[in-house]
Amino acid sequence: MDFSLSDSEIMIQQMVRDFSQNELAPIAADLDREGRFPQEIIEKMAALDLFALPFSEDYGGTGDGYLAYVLAVEEISRACASTGITYAAHCSIGTGPIYLFGTEEQKQKWVVPCAEGKMLAAFGLTEPDAGSDAGGTKTTAVLDNGQWVINGNKCFITNATYAGVVIITAVTEPGKGAHGISAFIVPRDSEGFSVSAPYEKLGLKASDTAEIVMDNVRIPENYLLGNRGEGFKQFLQALDGGRISIGALSVGIAQASLDAALDYAKERRQFGQLISKFQAIQFKLADMATAVELARLAVYRAAWLKDQGLPFTRESAMAKLFASETAVKTALEAIQIFGGYGYTREYPVERYLRDAKLMEIGEGTSEIQRLVIARQLGC
Amino acid sequence: MKTFVCIKYVPDTSEAEVKLNPDGLTVDDSRFSFDINDADNYAVEESVQIKEAQGGEVTVLSIGPKKSEVMIRMALAKGCDKAMRVEDERMYGHDPLMVAKVLAGAIKGQEFDLVLTGCMASDDWHMSTGVALAEELGVNHASMVNKVEVLDGKVKVNRELEGGLLESVEVELPAVLTIQTGINEPRYAPIKGIRMAQKKELNVVSLDDIGVDPAAVGADASGIELEKLYIPEVVSTAEYLEGEPEEKAEKLATILHKGGLL
């Protein structure tokens, strides 16, 4: 068993850490306050080939694999979780499904620009009445004169406003439940395709989340992704990978909470000594550090399994579940260590809590993760 | 333009408290992460920018352990072309003159126009390796350089002097320049560069390989002997005055009077 990263993984981790801490961390509080999507940062990330990380060289990628990508997600999210989710949603569930299930032609047309960072991608599964419950899917796609005609609404779509392409699910065989759902590649500039104003959210305010409305959107027949009727199955597979990156995002936020709390505890004096000398604070910090380290191990191992081509559904759900709950708990404890200051916007820990909460919800709630794990256990 | 850029692997002392090993001569480095010396990072960027503008080749040169190869490959990922790492326990690393002799030995016999290195290392602060290297190579040098302009057969450089004063000098090539931080904006290595760097040539050499006599660069050859490293004792010079206000005032007046302050 070898836990060491390769030289190139260490270099990627170090480069992304330097970039994130120098370019992103200093503006993260302002981005959050203004709710501004940092286009200039996305462009810099593209120039550093960050969007190419998880894809093979045949499709504009660098071929570094999922573990290297996860290291990048963690470091970016440690500085700014909003940018972390923009990046993760683009790579894992936006571009991921085309990379996994697309034809050669589809991959050349869409994965290449996405990997080069010339286009952002979004993933449209969730609807007002459907998400993990696929049976509630109301969006329909009907074949008409060699074109698919799509109608329906998608909600909580990350990157919707900025995406050049959205992968969506729609019912093609009504009455067949999850087996009647297919996936489609929908270009952003299709007629009848519109995006609502962004949601006002608790956290991740510098990321873009909006609703998509498709009103008689017509796309070519060959924009069907993978086999007809397998859309939901494909999306579940894409989410297996996506959950690892939500785990990495969570580890990044949790590490940021720990960093901030530890620094503060070593500066703040009360009752004549540093609060880091009090056992009550030490135990909190020790528990936080332990949970962060275990979450990181779970996330890295799930990514490693994926890179090895081994099954990872159970491990990715476990990693996401444990890491996201760790992120929330760690942020809460960080606020507690900061005391009253932690409750103010003067310090970053309240932002970490608001950002962390989404990790327990997005790409399958903690409850859904437990269902996935239980199913993997044979329940 | 053929350039060598000399870089040093140094601990990041901002991360943890500095602790000494029981030998009193070395620092416990187990708690530090190591990375490129800050000023050397600017030297790498400058060498790559010169190559991009003038063409040519940049060779990274470093003395250090195997684990420093990640730092060396990072310089390759930013655009340097090949690298040489010297590792040999027989050299005396505490003396910048011995270090300069080893670096010169690695460069000698190869064609070069410029040698760039940081103006100082953040661990020992000697600020003399670059200048000593110029002497060993028998070439010109300029130190504390914060601007480089390549002319025909020479470079025009700005040197940073005390009090914000700048000195502009022309130096005939070949030459050694010690680079000041802030001369440029060091780039981040793109991921594709990091991938390419894994395939670039990195030669690991001993003193014998570069034709340097170990006796000439060992502890016995050095005029410097490291006696001990120590962390200065924290001494308290504060004196607390006790007693009633009148007594305290009297004591204070006496102290001030004795000290010639009244």
XYZ file of C-alpha atoms in Angstrom:
641
model
C 0.000 0.000 0.000
C 1.606 3.237 -1.158
C 0.023 6.507 -0.051
C 2.546 8.801 -1.712
C 1.588 11.096 -4.568
C 3.603 11.003 -7.789
C 6.006 13.865 -8.551
C 3.592 15.357 -11.054
C 0.682 15.095 -8.596
C 2.756 16.889 -5.940
C 3.612 19.591 -8.488
C -0.015 19.999 -9.542
C -1.082 20.252 -5.899
C 1.624 22.820 -5.173
C 0.920 24.903 -8.274
C -2.838 24.981 -7.643
C -2.246 25.795 -3.969
C 0.044 28.716 -4.875
C -2.364 29.951 -7.518
C -5.413 29.650 -5.243
C -3.794 31.218 -2.203
C -2.240 34.102 -4.183
C -4.954 34.873 -6.720
C -8.191 33.605 -5.239
C -8.052 33.636 -1.425
C -7.474 37.414 -1.202
C -10.664 38.142 -3.194
C -12.892 35.305 -1.932
C -14.603 37.400 0.769
C -15.389 40.177 -1.729
C -16.677 37.704 -4.325
C -18.982 36.263 -1.665
C -20.201 39.672 -0.533
C -20.815 40.898 -4.094
C -22.099 37.577 -5.406
C -19.792 38.048 -8.383
C -18.842 35.200 -10.733
C -15.036 35.552 -11.174
C -14.739 35.296 -14.957
C -11.119 36.499 -14.839
C -10.175 33.661 -12.472
C -11.888 31.093 -14.721
C -9.807 32.403 -17.645
C -6.585 32.113 -15.636
C -7.525 28.568 -14.619
C -8.110 27.680 -18.264
C -4.668 29.056 -19.194
C -3.123 26.798 -16.548
C -4.864 23.782 -18.180
C -6.908 23.113 -15.035
C -10.019 22.213 -17.027
C -7.992 19.637 -18.942
C -6.915 17.690 -15.862
C -9.385 14.794 -15.708
C -9.566 14.115 -19.453
C -7.327 12.121 -21.760
C -4.957 13.688 -24.256
C -7.155 12.440 -27.127
C -9.821 14.948 -26.129
C -7.815 18.050 -25.194
C -7.012 16.792 -21.717
C -3.708 16.307 -19.957
C -4.344 12.679 -19.001
C -3.419 13.251 -15.361
C -6.483 11.479 -14.056
C -9.067 11.903 -11.359
C -6.788 11.972 -8.313
C -4.825 14.907 -9.763
C -8.138 16.630 -10.531
C -9.378 16.026 -6.979
C -6.188 17.619 -5.580
C -6.951 20.691 -7.698
C -10.606 20.860 -6.563
C -9.492 20.653 -2.929
C -6.935 23.460 -3.228
C -9.252 25.782 -5.165
C -12.085 25.184 -2.669
C -9.770 25.801 0.267
C -9.416 29.348 -1.085
C -12.902 29.840 -2.558
C -15.569 27.123 -2.520
C -17.709 29.058 -5.022
C -14.955 28.777 -7.614
C -14.461 25.181 -6.514
C -18.022 24.245 -7.380
C -17.943 26.125 -10.688
C -14.850 24.102 -11.596
C -16.079 20.768 -10.248
C -19.531 21.017 -11.831
C -17.958 21.849 -15.183
C -15.461 18.992 -15.139
C -17.167 16.104 -13.419
C -20.868 16.319 -14.220
C -20.917 18.903 -17.024
C -18.214 17.549 -19.314
C -17.998 14.140 -17.605
C -21.116 12.555 -19.187
C -20.024 13.449 -22.750
C -16.535 12.134 -21.984
C -17.989 8.909 -20.560
C -20.827 8.191 -22.983
C -20.318 10.373 -26.066
C -19.489 9.169 -29.566
C -16.084 10.039 -30.989
C -17.682 12.894 -32.924
C -19.515 14.235 -29.845
C -16.334 14.097 -27.767
C -14.320 15.983 -30.385
C -17.045 18.594 -30.725
C -17.773 19.170 -27.019
C -15.177 17.630 -24.690
C -12.246 19.280 -26.485
C -13.415 22.915 -25.999
C -14.564 22.092 -22.448
C -11.176 20.580 -21.580
C -9.410 23.572 -23.115
C -11.528 25.851 -20.936
C -13.025 27.603 -23.964
C -16.532 26.600 -22.925
C -18.221 25.876 -19.613
C -20.555 22.906 -19.252
C -23.564 22.321 -16.984
C -25.543 19.295 -15.893
C -29.334 19.368 -15.968
C -30.900 16.531 -14.032
C -32.836 18.225 -11.235
C -36.363 19.475 -11.845
C -38.874 21.074 -9.489
C -40.345 17.593 -8.864
C -37.433 15.332 -9.720
C -33.785 14.824 -8.939
C -32.708 11.697 -7.202
C -36.348 10.642 -7.767
C -36.059 10.114 -11.511
C -39.688 9.040 -11.800
C -40.771 12.642 -11.332
C -38.978 13.831 -14.496
C -41.369 15.977 -16.530
C -39.050 17.255 -19.267
C -39.860 15.476 -22.523
C -37.998 14.869 -25.768
C -39.914 13.843 -28.871
C -38.349 12.895 -32.201
C -39.795 15.018 -34.987
C -38.446 15.082 -38.566
C -34.973 13.958 -37.530
C -34.805 16.428 -34.650
C -35.425 16.103 -30.937
C -37.950 18.596 -29.594
C -37.363 19.230 -25.897
C -39.746 20.851 -23.434
C -39.345 21.288 -19.688
C -37.674 23.064 -16.770
C -34.495 22.239 -14.893
C -33.671 23.806 -11.536
C -30.608 24.414 -9.333
C -28.321 24.188 -12.372
C -24.727 25.178 -11.576
C -23.059 27.281 -14.324
C -26.378 27.619 -16.220
C -25.822 31.294 -17.110
C -22.261 30.802 -18.370
C -22.443 27.309 -19.885
C -21.995 26.844 -23.615
C -23.488 23.385 -23.378
C -25.878 21.645 -20.986
C -26.360 17.907 -20.634
C -29.977 17.241 -19.730
C -32.286 14.312 -19.047
C -35.719 14.031 -20.639
C -38.456 11.431 -20.882
C -38.402 9.733 -24.287
C -40.558 6.713 -23.387
C -43.381 7.877 -21.114
C -44.610 5.372 -18.558
C -41.332 3.462 -18.356
C -40.028 5.400 -15.327
C -36.263 5.626 -15.026
C -35.914 3.357 -18.096
C -37.771 5.851 -20.247
C -35.276 8.660 -19.658
C -32.567 9.649 -22.160
C -29.709 12.161 -22.014
C -29.115 14.946 -24.528
C -26.460 17.462 -25.405
C -28.157 20.857 -25.614
C -26.166 23.838 -26.904
C -26.748 27.013 -24.936
C -27.589 29.022 -28.059
C -30.482 26.759 -29.100
C -33.692 28.596 -29.881
C -36.216 28.281 -27.056
C -33.502 27.752 -24.452
C -33.490 30.333 -21.656
C -31.950 30.774 -18.233
C -33.628 32.469 -15.253
C -32.045 35.053 -12.996
C -29.633 33.329 -10.611
C -30.968 32.035 -7.284
C -30.260 33.995 -4.112
C -28.429 31.402 -2.053
C -27.231 30.934 1.534
C -23.647 30.359 0.390
C -21.481 29.689 -2.665
C -22.599 33.143 -3.682
C -19.861 33.641 -6.275
C -21.002 30.541 -8.160
C -23.804 30.639 -10.670
C -26.984 28.655 -10.033
C -30.099 29.224 -12.099
C -33.137 27.592 -13.653
C -33.242 26.461 -17.263
C -36.381 26.657 -19.355
C -36.638 24.718 -22.608
C -39.540 25.692 -24.811
C -39.675 23.630 -28.015
C -35.892 23.466 -28.165
C -34.882 21.575 -31.329
C -31.580 19.738 -31.507
C -30.213 17.307 -34.133
C -31.080 13.623 -33.664
C -27.420 12.750 -33.094
C -27.272 15.001 -30.003
C -28.749 12.092 -28.066
C -26.064 11.064 -25.565
C -25.436 7.319 -25.359
C -28.285 4.865 -25.806
C -31.929 5.826 -25.765
C -33.530 5.015 -22.402
C -30.221 4.896 -20.559
C -30.076 8.554 -19.556
C -30.762 8.053 -15.892
C -28.311 5.171 -15.612
C -25.645 7.350 -17.243
C -26.346 10.233 -14.906
C -25.999 7.952 -11.884
C -22.583 6.938 -13.197
C -21.594 10.565 -13.802
C -22.705 11.377 -10.254
C -20.455 8.635 -8.858
C -17.539 10.719 -10.148
C -19.186 14.005 -9.225
C -19.551 12.919 -5.624
C -15.808 12.445 -5.315
C -15.318 16.052 -6.356
C -17.966 17.249 -3.870
C -15.951 15.282 -1.302
C -12.812 17.139 -2.415
C -14.639 20.466 -2.203
C -15.712 19.544 1.331
C -12.154 18.639 2.337
C -10.978 22.005 0.981
C -13.559 23.933 3.013
C -12.897 21.828 6.130
C -9.146 22.413 5.806
C -9.746 26.157 5.450
C -11.876 26.087 8.642
C -9.160 24.200 10.498
C -6.420 26.547 9.205
C -8.362 29.625 10.293
C -9.292 28.197 13.718
C -5.751 27.002 14.432
C -4.190 30.345 13.483
C -6.718 32.192 15.617
C -6.261 29.893 18.614
C -2.528 30.548 18.491
C -3.049 34.333 18.513
C -6.015 34.892 20.789
C -5.233 35.355 24.490
C -7.767 34.929 27.252
C -7.259 34.471 30.989
C -3.581 35.218 30.531
C -2.726 32.641 27.920
C -3.245 31.641 24.307
C -6.556 29.850 23.885
C -4.652 27.069 22.050
C -3.219 26.171 25.479
C -6.681 25.340 26.832
C -7.552 21.673 26.612
C -11.136 22.513 25.618
C -9.827 24.235 22.462
C -7.102 21.647 21.886
C -9.642 18.824 21.840
C -11.763 20.682 19.323
C -8.756 21.289 17.055
C -7.582 17.683 17.420
C -11.020 16.348 16.464
C -11.244 18.741 13.519
C -7.796 17.786 12.218
C -8.567 14.080 12.583
C -11.859 14.336 10.707
C -10.282 16.400 7.916
C -7.504 13.855 7.474
C -9.905 10.885 7.386
C -12.196 12.673 4.934
C -9.212 13.390 2.710
C -8.120 9.753 2.762
C -11.623 8.600 1.806
C -11.812 11.096 -1.060
C -8.341 10.276 -2.412
C -9.042 6.550 -2.232
C -12.316 6.894 -4.141
C -10.462 8.909 -6.814
C -7.704 6.305 -6.916
C -10.250 3.494 -7.400
C -11.781 5.435 -10.298
C -8.345 5.946 -11.868
C -7.633 2.205 -11.529
C -10.886 1.357 -13.301
C -12.180 -0.410 -10.183
C -15.733 -0.101 -8.820
C -16.106 3.039 -6.688
C -19.836 3.743 -6.289
C -19.871 2.820 -2.606
C -16.582 4.553 -1.809
C -17.537 7.776 -3.569
C -20.857 7.952 -1.688
C -19.065 7.269 1.601
C -16.403 9.872 0.854
C -18.994 12.491 -0.089
C -21.146 11.739 2.952
C -18.307 11.799 5.466
C -16.431 14.742 3.922
C -19.514 16.968 3.586
C -20.630 16.320 7.159
C -17.040 16.952 8.271
C -17.024 20.266 6.392
C -20.173 21.460 8.189
C -19.027 20.272 11.625
C -15.537 21.721 11.173
C -16.903 25.096 10.074
C -19.265 25.146 13.088
C -16.422 24.338 15.473
C -14.243 26.988 13.837
C -16.964 29.562 14.500
C -17.148 28.359 18.115
C -13.381 28.811 18.544
C -13.604 32.335 17.108
C -16.482 33.088 19.476
C -18.375 36.303 18.685
C -15.891 37.242 15.980
C -16.661 34.005 14.172
C -20.270 35.069 13.833
C -19.279 38.232 11.992
C -18.248 38.814 8.416
C -14.931 40.173 9.624
C -13.598 36.603 9.618
C -14.030 33.938 6.938
C -15.417 31.103 9.077
C -19.087 32.094 8.726
C -18.607 31.901 4.941
C -17.099 28.444 5.310
C -20.235 27.276 7.128
C -22.598 28.747 4.534
C -20.550 27.217 1.707
C -20.175 23.847 3.463
C -23.922 23.326 3.915
C -24.476 22.818 0.189
C -22.048 19.883 0.253
C -24.616 17.911 2.274
C -27.264 18.663 -0.361
C -25.820 18.890 -3.889
C -25.298 15.817 -6.096
C -27.431 13.752 -3.746
C -28.268 14.719 -0.151
C -26.636 12.982 2.787
C -29.816 10.919 3.046
C -29.487 9.793 -0.572
C -25.812 8.914 0.036
C -26.903 6.678 2.904
C -29.444 5.013 0.599
C -26.740 4.449 -2.033
C -24.393 2.985 0.577
C -27.118 0.785 2.053
C -27.984 -0.491 -1.422
C -24.310 -1.273 -1.983
C -24.379 -3.236 1.265
C -27.157 -5.354 -0.197
C -30.097 -3.850 1.684
C 21.427 32.860 -25.439
C 22.591 29.994 -23.274
C 21.641 30.463 -19.660
C 22.212 28.582 -16.446
C 19.892 29.286 -13.555
C 21.071 28.174 -10.115
C 18.359 27.436 -7.576
C 18.336 26.347 -3.941
C 15.961 24.110 -2.020
C 15.084 25.900 1.241
C 12.717 25.225 4.149
C 9.616 27.344 4.596
C 10.242 28.597 8.124
C 6.960 30.501 8.221
C 5.121 27.212 8.673
C 6.597 25.938 11.917
C 8.818 27.007 14.784
C 12.532 26.514 14.085
C 13.987 23.751 16.265
C 17.582 22.555 16.357
C 18.823 18.990 16.229
C 20.790 17.748 19.279
C 24.064 18.181 17.323
C 23.566 21.957 17.570
C 24.728 22.308 13.976
C 21.633 21.495 11.991
C 17.986 22.490 11.975
C 15.278 19.885 12.538
C 13.731 20.056 9.095
C 11.184 17.292 9.590
C 8.386 19.775 10.237
C 9.038 22.080 7.299
C 7.961 21.863 3.742
C 10.734 22.770 1.317
C 10.530 24.780 -1.845
C 12.517 26.973 -4.175
C 14.283 29.941 -2.569
C 12.142 32.994 -3.262
C 14.775 35.061 -5.106
C 15.717 32.004 -7.205
C 12.096 31.739 -8.312
C 12.437 35.215 -9.855
C 15.721 34.140 -11.466
C 13.929 31.179 -13.093
C 11.213 33.476 -14.458
C 13.800 35.944 -15.771
C 15.744 33.174 -17.499
C 12.576 31.869 -19.172
C 11.535 35.372 -20.264
C 14.991 35.973 -21.758
C 14.757 32.656 -23.609
C 11.278 33.481 -24.890
C 12.492 36.832 -26.223
C 15.957 35.829 -27.480
C 15.724 32.101 -28.122
C 18.294 29.728 -26.698
C 18.320 27.279 -23.859
C 18.039 27.366 -20.077
C 19.702 24.779 -17.844
C 18.629 24.509 -14.213
C 21.444 23.782 -11.781
C 20.926 22.854 -8.158
C 22.788 21.218 -5.291
C 20.413 19.222 -3.169
C 18.789 15.965 -2.145
C 16.605 13.679 -4.268
C 13.415 15.213 -2.895
C 14.416 18.583 -4.368
C 13.732 17.154 -7.820
C 10.097 18.268 -7.527
C 11.377 21.872 -7.249
C 13.749 21.364 -10.191
C 10.985 19.862 -12.328
C 8.758 22.840 -11.459
C 11.393 25.120 -13.055
C 11.388 22.794 -16.087
C 7.579 22.994 -16.151
C 7.819 26.787 -16.373
C 9.940 26.567 -19.503
C 13.534 25.702 -18.575
C 14.930 23.030 -20.883
C 17.078 20.656 -18.871
C 18.554 20.280 -15.430
C 21.507 19.090 -13.435
C 21.372 18.159 -9.758
C 24.573 17.776 -7.774
C 24.430 15.536 -4.745
C 27.573 14.755 -2.802
C 27.983 14.573 0.957
C 31.681 15.420 0.747
C 31.094 19.101 -0.054
C 30.840 21.673 2.744
C 27.511 23.393 2.207
C 27.868 25.978 4.979
C 30.507 27.904 3.051
C 29.221 29.863 0.027
C 32.684 29.742 -1.502
C 32.648 25.942 -1.504
C 29.124 26.016 -2.972
C 30.324 28.414 -5.680
C 33.242 26.119 -6.536
C 30.847 23.196 -6.994
C 28.433 25.229 -9.137
C 31.364 26.517 -11.223
C 32.605 22.948 -11.663
C 29.201 21.946 -13.007
C 29.099 24.858 -15.457
C 32.740 24.857 -16.629
C 33.375 23.236 -19.952
C 29.891 24.113 -21.172
C 29.023 27.064 -23.328
C 27.114 29.844 -21.523
C 26.242 33.508 -21.883
C 24.431 34.133 -18.641
C 24.199 32.591 -15.200
C 21.270 33.803 -13.113
C 20.662 33.089 -9.458
C 18.780 34.686 -6.585
C 20.532 37.548 -4.801
C 20.256 35.681 -1.514
C 18.989 32.467 -0.003
C 16.241 32.738 2.579
C 17.825 30.126 4.868
C 21.437 31.297 5.374
C 21.297 34.850 3.984
C 24.929 34.795 2.861
C 24.226 36.831 -0.310
C 27.606 35.800 -1.666
C 27.209 32.580 -3.650
C 26.433 34.333 -6.940
C 29.328 36.760 -6.670
C 31.745 33.990 -5.673
C 30.491 31.928 -8.607
C 31.389 34.760 -11.024
C 34.894 34.806 -9.548
C 35.245 31.035 -9.892
C 34.083 31.177 -13.499
C 36.288 34.191 -14.210
C 33.431 36.260 -15.637
C 31.724 39.593 -14.932
C 28.900 39.958 -12.493
C 26.210 42.319 -11.294
C 24.382 41.808 -8.009
C 20.915 42.813 -6.748
C 19.616 43.095 -10.313
C 16.023 44.222 -10.781
C 15.976 44.783 -14.540
C 17.719 43.012 -17.415
C 17.895 44.205 -21.000
C 19.774 42.030 -23.466
C 21.992 43.953 -25.903
C 24.537 42.718 -28.435
C 27.179 40.784 -26.530
C 26.243 42.452 -23.251
C 23.359 43.106 -20.894
C 22.173 46.398 -19.469
C 20.988 45.882 -15.920
C 19.577 47.948 -13.105
C 21.040 47.308 -9.669
C 19.155 48.181 -6.542
C 21.147 50.325 -4.118
C 20.429 51.550 -0.625
C 17.655 54.094 -0.162
C 15.770 53.268 -3.340
C 18.624 54.430 -5.576
C 19.107 52.536 -8.856
C 22.352 52.009 -10.692
C 22.314 51.218 -14.384
C 25.299 49.270 -15.678
C 26.301 47.448 -18.832
C 27.937 44.093 -18.308
C 29.769 42.203 -21.021
C 28.812 38.592 -21.497
C 29.352 35.999 -20.265
C 28.237 37.157 -16.845
C 26.625 36.145 -13.589
C 23.615 38.163 -12.409
C 22.135 37.837 -8.939
C 18.446 38.578 -9.211
C 16.414 40.621 -6.758
C 12.827 39.660 -5.923
C 10.175 41.734 -7.681
C 12.083 41.918 -10.987
C 9.180 40.140 -12.678
C 5.997 38.254 -11.888
C 6.870 34.560 -11.613
C 4.400 32.442 -13.562
C 2.544 29.361 -12.380
C 3.521 26.212 -14.218
C 0.657 25.110 -16.482
C -0.408 21.473 -16.080
C 0.780 20.603 -19.583
C 4.175 22.076 -18.643
C 4.210 19.908 -15.518
C 3.582 16.852 -17.697
C 6.309 17.782 -20.154
C 8.738 18.442 -17.294
C 8.609 14.791 -16.258
C 10.209 13.889 -19.598
C 12.913 16.576 -19.651
C 16.532 15.673 -18.998
C 17.589 15.820 -15.337
C 21.140 14.618 -14.747
C 22.185 13.668 -11.249
C 25.921 14.081 -10.776
C 28.550 13.676 -8.052
C 31.666 15.815 -7.535
C 33.651 13.198 -9.465
C 31.262 13.443 -12.421
C 31.814 17.212 -12.750
C 35.555 16.991 -12.162
C 35.623 18.757 -8.813
C 38.185 17.499 -6.296
C 36.233 16.686 -3.111
C 39.186 17.844 -1.009
C 38.968 21.316 -2.583
C 35.334 21.816 -1.535
C 35.232 19.888 1.746
C 35.166 21.104 5.331
C 38.968 21.099 5.544
C 39.308 23.352 2.517
C 36.867 25.883 3.919
C 37.973 28.801 6.028
C 34.670 28.631 7.830
C 33.774 26.235 10.561
C 30.224 26.152 11.816
C 30.528 26.090 15.604
C 26.922 26.104 16.581
C 23.467 27.281 15.691
C 21.355 28.632 18.488
C 18.111 30.374 19.104
C 18.719 33.593 21.030
C 17.558 33.402 24.621
C 14.546 35.491 25.374
C 15.697 37.801 28.179
C 13.381 40.001 30.108
C 14.678 43.465 30.847
C 11.436 44.719 32.323
C 11.399 45.585 35.993
C 8.122 45.593 37.882
C 7.831 48.147 40.660
C 5.852 47.023 43.710
C 4.301 48.977 46.546
C 2.030 51.934 47.220
C 1.843 54.666 44.575
C 4.169 56.945 46.592
C 6.765 54.162 46.966
C 6.520 53.264 43.261
C 6.995 56.913 42.287
C 10.042 57.176 44.521
C 11.574 53.977 43.091
C 10.921 55.164 39.547
C 12.492 58.558 40.244
C 15.571 56.841 41.700
C 15.953 54.603 38.632
C 15.559 57.498 36.228
C 18.012 59.558 38.248
C 20.590 56.753 38.300
C 20.197 56.285 34.588
C 20.960 59.946 34.045
C 17.509 60.585 32.646
C 16.553 63.148 35.270
